[in-house]
Amino acid sequence: MGYFVGAISGTSVDGLDLAIVEISADTVEIKQAITVPFSHALRTRLLDLTSKPDENIVQLGRSHAELGHFIGEQVAQFISTSGYSTSDIVAVGSHGQTVNHVPDGEFSYSIQIGDASRIAAISGIDIIADFRAADIAAGGQGAPLVPILHDRVFRSAQVDRVVVNIGGISNVTYLPRASTSSVIGFDTGPGNALLDSWMQFHFERSYDHYGELASSGSIIRELLVQFLTDPWFEVEPPKSTGKEHFNLKYIQEHIQSFGVQTNPVDTLATLTELTAKSLSTAISKWCCDSGEVIVCGGGRLNKFLMERIEHHLPNHDLHTSDWLGINGDAVEAATFAYLAHLFVHGKAGNIPSVTGANRKTVLGCLFPAQTKP
């Protein structure tokens, strides 16, 4: 048994998610969790990098160092205020911030920033980081990585379950009730990424609180069809994506092709429907016809989005992970705590049926807090 910390900034770039997780042979339990907001300046720099990753190598280097410093300070503070000491923590699994994810092609790659050496120096704890590279080197997408934790904590012997994470990008994990069946997991397309980009561009707000603004609009059915012609939605899993594909430019190009001026609120309603429809179609097509759908991540708080997902999945029972007593804001951070645990014990952290890798492999690299004698 041991305590691990997970740290991640997701594609929504809304803050640093931290979780302290107790892990034993039998249990994985989230003990404490918190989201620490970024300063306006740091968030702006990170958003610029995720939307324009080739803009400036100096900006990339500075942000890598600054984010590492921030994570190190916040990890140390979080452990202390949660009533633990650094000696209680076996290791920290730090995902950092994805700034460019290109999983296909001869030289595929995925870049995360957040200097792990700085985190180790500031926190005084061994850091495990760079979790995606080994899977990509094995021919995989390097994503999604959360299914290995979903399988550990969400699988039921009584019912087929689909665990959904709605961050900037949506991904699903299909957990058949038969424990011998392979886990299926993949990205389904946009989560909050398009909604947040549109909100920031048109309304100067970070996100649509509870989906209230979108719910006041009308879905533009012809524009929705235009979005759904994107060939990416028809690509069979394994597959992953990011804001390199689903971004503000993506919205603007589709509206331009649509050829009719649209009301910004109605467009927001349509983008919400796009997330719900693409996610629901993927579940029905590649997962199961019925069962439970358990939703994690910030998107579960968007009431309008949840209503639209439920509308499109009438044969499924839709719940948030909180219904099962699992903090839906902490699942991703807990995943990287769990992956750090697997690394420490020399166990594979990827699932080839999810990522498309040609073999199981240990994920991550060690950044020690100090030289061992």
Short mmCIF file of N, CA and C in Angstrom, two decimals, residues 53 58 146 154 266:
data_model
loop_
_atom_site.label_atom_id
_atom_site.label_comp_id
_atom_site.label_asym_id
_atom_site.label_seq_id
_atom_site.Cartn_x
_atom_site.Cartn_y
_atom_site.Cartn_z
N PRO A 53 1.00 25.83 -31.43
CA PRO A 53 2.18 25.19 -30.82
C PRO A 53 3.50 25.53 -31.47
N VAL A 58 10.91 29.95 -27.78
CA VAL A 58 11.26 30.59 -26.51
C VAL A 58 10.07 30.57 -25.56
N VAL A 146 -6.52 7.04 -19.65
CA VAL A 146 -7.39 6.84 -18.48
C VAL A 146 -8.09 5.48 -18.42
N PHE A 154 -14.15 1.15 -12.15
CA PHE A 154 -15.53 1.27 -12.61
C PHE A 154 -16.16 -0.02 -13.12
N ASP A 266 -27.09 30.46 -31.10
CA ASP A 266 -27.55 29.25 -31.79
C ASP A 266 -26.36 28.38 -32.21
#
